[in-house]
Amino acid sequence: MILTALALMAASPAPLPKPAQNVHLIYCTTADNNWQGTGFFIKNDIMVTAAHVISNKTQCKDNATGKVLRPYRIDKIHDFALLAGSHTEAAPLQYSCSRPKKDEKLYSYGY
């Protein structure tokens, strides 16, 4: 499964960051299989992904940095996870805590 990172932007958004700098492939392993998903940075050291990407995995790494990612917070009910352990110099994706308005533009990134 692929996580699509949604960035809700204001009516006059700043220039969009390049997805390749902000959306990272996550590689996870178990005893039987290898998995991959995507995540994006909301802070320079906190990545968001789907909980199913990292659940029951032995180890997960950020493909861009090669660093091991560790779960910081997991919400299995909403399929949401925060990861720590990697770092980006790129600006984290901008997001909004408000609900989108009718006809407001939404930008979607993912692999």
Short mmCIF file of the C-alpha atoms (twelve columns), coordinates in Angstrom:
data_MODEL
# 
_entry.id   MODEL 
# 
loop_
_atom_site.group_PDB 
_atom_site.id 
_atom_site.type_symbol 
_atom_site.label_atom_id 
_atom_site.label_alt_id 
_atom_site.label_comp_id 
_atom_site.label_asym_id 
_atom_site.label_seq_id 
_atom_site.Cartn_x 
_atom_site.Cartn_y 
_atom_site.Cartn_z 
_atom_site.pdbx_PDB_model_num 
ATOM 1   C CA . MET A 1   0.000   0.000   0.000  1 
ATOM 2   C CA . ILE A 2   1.150   3.526   -0.670 1 
ATOM 3   C CA . LEU A 3   0.741   6.469   1.657  1 
ATOM 4   C CA . THR A 4   -0.170  9.641   -0.126 1 
ATOM 5   C CA . ALA A 5   0.965   12.738  1.715  1 
ATOM 6   C CA . LEU A 6   -1.592  15.493  1.578  1 
ATOM 7   C CA . ALA A 7   -0.436  19.022  2.117  1 
ATOM 8   C CA . LEU A 8   -3.284  21.448  2.586  1 
ATOM 9   C CA . MET A 9   -2.181  24.842  1.463  1 
ATOM 10  C CA . ALA A 10  -3.614  28.310  2.087  1 
ATOM 11  C CA . ALA A 11  -5.368  30.202  -0.693 1 
ATOM 12  C CA . SER A 12  -2.072  31.900  -1.634 1 
ATOM 13  C CA . PRO A 13  0.450   29.151  -0.982 1 
ATOM 14  C CA . ALA A 14  4.178   29.638  -0.939 1 
ATOM 15  C CA . PRO A 15  5.994   27.872  -3.762 1 
ATOM 16  C CA . LEU A 16  5.553   24.153  -3.335 1 
ATOM 17  C CA . PRO A 17  8.598   22.205  -2.183 1 
ATOM 18  C CA . LYS A 18  9.930   19.547  -4.515 1 
ATOM 19  C CA . PRO A 19  8.350   16.235  -3.484 1 
ATOM 20  C CA . ALA A 20  11.625  14.369  -3.875 1 
ATOM 21  C CA . GLN A 21  13.092  16.445  -1.042 1 
ATOM 22  C CA . ASN A 22  10.191  15.867  1.331  1 
ATOM 23  C CA . VAL A 23  8.550   12.548  0.495  1 
ATOM 24  C CA . HIS A 24  10.833  9.640   1.310  1 
ATOM 25  C CA . LEU A 25  10.646  5.947   0.578  1 
ATOM 26  C CA . ILE A 26  10.627  3.826   3.723  1 
ATOM 27  C CA . TYR A 27  12.003  0.287   3.492  1 
ATOM 28  C CA . CYS A 28  10.920  -2.187  6.187  1 
ATOM 29  C CA . THR A 29  11.850  -5.801  6.761  1 
ATOM 30  C CA . THR A 30  10.294  -8.736  8.593  1 
ATOM 31  C CA . ALA A 31  11.552  -12.284 8.920  1 
ATOM 32  C CA . ASP A 32  9.629   -13.237 5.753  1 
ATOM 33  C CA . ASN A 33  9.296   -10.162 3.555  1 
ATOM 34  C CA . ASN A 34  10.485  -6.715  2.608  1 
ATOM 35  C CA . TRP A 35  8.010   -3.824  2.488  1 
ATOM 36  C CA . GLN A 36  8.082   -0.270  1.311  1 
ATOM 37  C CA . GLY A 37  5.913   2.755   1.852  1 
ATOM 38  C CA . THR A 38  6.298   6.496   1.909  1 
ATOM 39  C CA . GLY A 39  6.603   9.130   4.576  1 
ATOM 40  C CA . PHE A 40  7.040   12.870  4.699  1 
ATOM 41  C CA . PHE A 41  8.626   15.260  7.164  1 
ATOM 42  C CA . ILE A 42  6.452   17.583  9.230  1 
ATOM 43  C CA . LYS A 43  9.506   18.730  11.220 1 
ATOM 44  C CA . ASN A 44  13.160  18.316  10.314 1 
ATOM 45  C CA . ASP A 45  13.344  15.193  12.487 1 
ATOM 46  C CA . ILE A 46  9.764   13.815  12.548 1 
ATOM 47  C CA . MET A 47  8.319   11.843  9.645  1 
ATOM 48  C CA . VAL A 48  4.650   10.886  9.090  1 
ATOM 49  C CA . THR A 49  3.625   7.596   7.519  1 
ATOM 50  C CA . ALA A 50  0.746   5.126   7.698  1 
ATOM 51  C CA . ALA A 51  0.743   2.793   10.701 1 
ATOM 52  C CA . HIS A 52  0.344   -0.237  8.420  1 
ATOM 53  C CA . VAL A 53  3.662   0.619   6.735  1 
ATOM 54  C CA . ILE A 54  5.590   0.032   9.947  1 
ATOM 55  C CA . SER A 55  3.369   -2.374  11.914 1 
ATOM 56  C CA . ASN A 56  4.933   -5.732  12.787 1 
ATOM 57  C CA . LYS A 57  8.152   -4.846  10.974 1 
ATOM 58  C CA . THR A 58  11.549  -5.785  12.330 1 
ATOM 59  C CA . GLN A 59  13.307  -2.697  11.055 1 
ATOM 60  C CA . CYS A 60  12.488  0.338   8.911  1 
ATOM 61  C CA . LYS A 61  14.937  2.699   7.195  1 
ATOM 62  C CA . ASP A 62  14.673  6.022   5.411  1 
ATOM 63  C CA . ASN A 63  15.840  5.264   1.879  1 
ATOM 64  C CA . ALA A 64  17.146  8.812   1.359  1 
ATOM 65  C CA . THR A 65  19.411  8.815   4.436  1 
ATOM 66  C CA . GLY A 66  19.832  5.110   5.196  1 
ATOM 67  C CA . LYS A 67  19.024  5.835   8.851  1 
ATOM 68  C CA . VAL A 68  16.931  3.493   10.976 1 
ATOM 69  C CA . LEU A 69  13.497  4.884   11.800 1 
ATOM 70  C CA . ARG A 70  11.902  4.233   15.156 1 
ATOM 71  C CA . PRO A 71  8.219   4.648   15.995 1 
ATOM 72  C CA . TYR A 72  7.576   7.826   17.953 1 
ATOM 73  C CA . ARG A 73  3.762   7.622   18.107 1 
ATOM 74  C CA . ILE A 74  1.357   5.129   16.469 1 
ATOM 75  C CA . ASP A 75  -2.418  5.406   16.022 1 
ATOM 76  C CA . LYS A 76  -3.571  2.085   14.533 1 
ATOM 77  C CA . ILE A 77  -7.236  3.136   14.538 1 
ATOM 78  C CA . HIS A 78  -6.539  6.061   12.155 1 
ATOM 79  C CA . ASP A 79  -3.604  4.295   10.409 1 
ATOM 80  C CA . PHE A 80  -1.199  7.084   11.339 1 
ATOM 81  C CA . ALA A 81  2.368   6.954   12.642 1 
ATOM 82  C CA . LEU A 82  5.129   9.403   13.542 1 
ATOM 83  C CA . LEU A 83  8.716   8.252   13.118 1 
ATOM 84  C CA . ALA A 84  11.988  9.591   14.478 1 
ATOM 85  C CA . GLY A 85  15.580  8.741   13.662 1 
ATOM 86  C CA . SER A 86  16.118  10.426  10.334 1 
ATOM 87  C CA . HIS A 87  16.711  14.058  9.482  1 
ATOM 88  C CA . THR A 88  16.155  16.321  6.495  1 
ATOM 89  C CA . GLU A 89  17.704  19.638  5.579  1 
ATOM 90  C CA . ALA A 90  14.821  20.265  3.188  1 
ATOM 91  C CA . ALA A 91  11.911  22.356  4.425  1 
ATOM 92  C CA . PRO A 92  9.192   20.105  5.873  1 
ATOM 93  C CA . LEU A 93  5.912   20.022  3.987  1 
ATOM 94  C CA . GLN A 94  3.544   22.793  4.912  1 
ATOM 95  C CA . TYR A 95  0.227   21.654  6.279  1 
ATOM 96  C CA . SER A 96  -2.909  23.064  7.786  1 
ATOM 97  C CA . CYS A 97  -4.922  22.052  10.845 1 
ATOM 98  C CA . SER A 98  -8.115  23.510  9.405  1 
ATOM 99  C CA . ARG A 99  -10.573 21.709  7.188  1 
ATOM 100 C CA . PRO A 100 -10.300 22.467  3.478  1 
ATOM 101 C CA . LYS A 101 -12.853 24.855  2.074  1 
ATOM 102 C CA . LYS A 102 -14.950 24.153  -0.987 1 
ATOM 103 C CA . ASP A 103 -12.853 24.554  -4.160 1 
ATOM 104 C CA . GLU A 104 -9.621  24.958  -2.158 1 
ATOM 105 C CA . LYS A 105 -6.606  23.399  -3.873 1 
ATOM 106 C CA . LEU A 106 -5.143  20.222  -2.379 1 
ATOM 107 C CA . TYR A 107 -1.694  18.933  -3.303 1 
ATOM 108 C CA . SER A 108 -0.896  15.247  -3.100 1 
ATOM 109 C CA . TYR A 109 2.569   13.675  -3.089 1 
ATOM 110 C CA . GLY A 110 3.570   10.048  -2.951 1 
ATOM 111 C CA . TYR A 111 5.260   7.198   -4.749 1 
# 
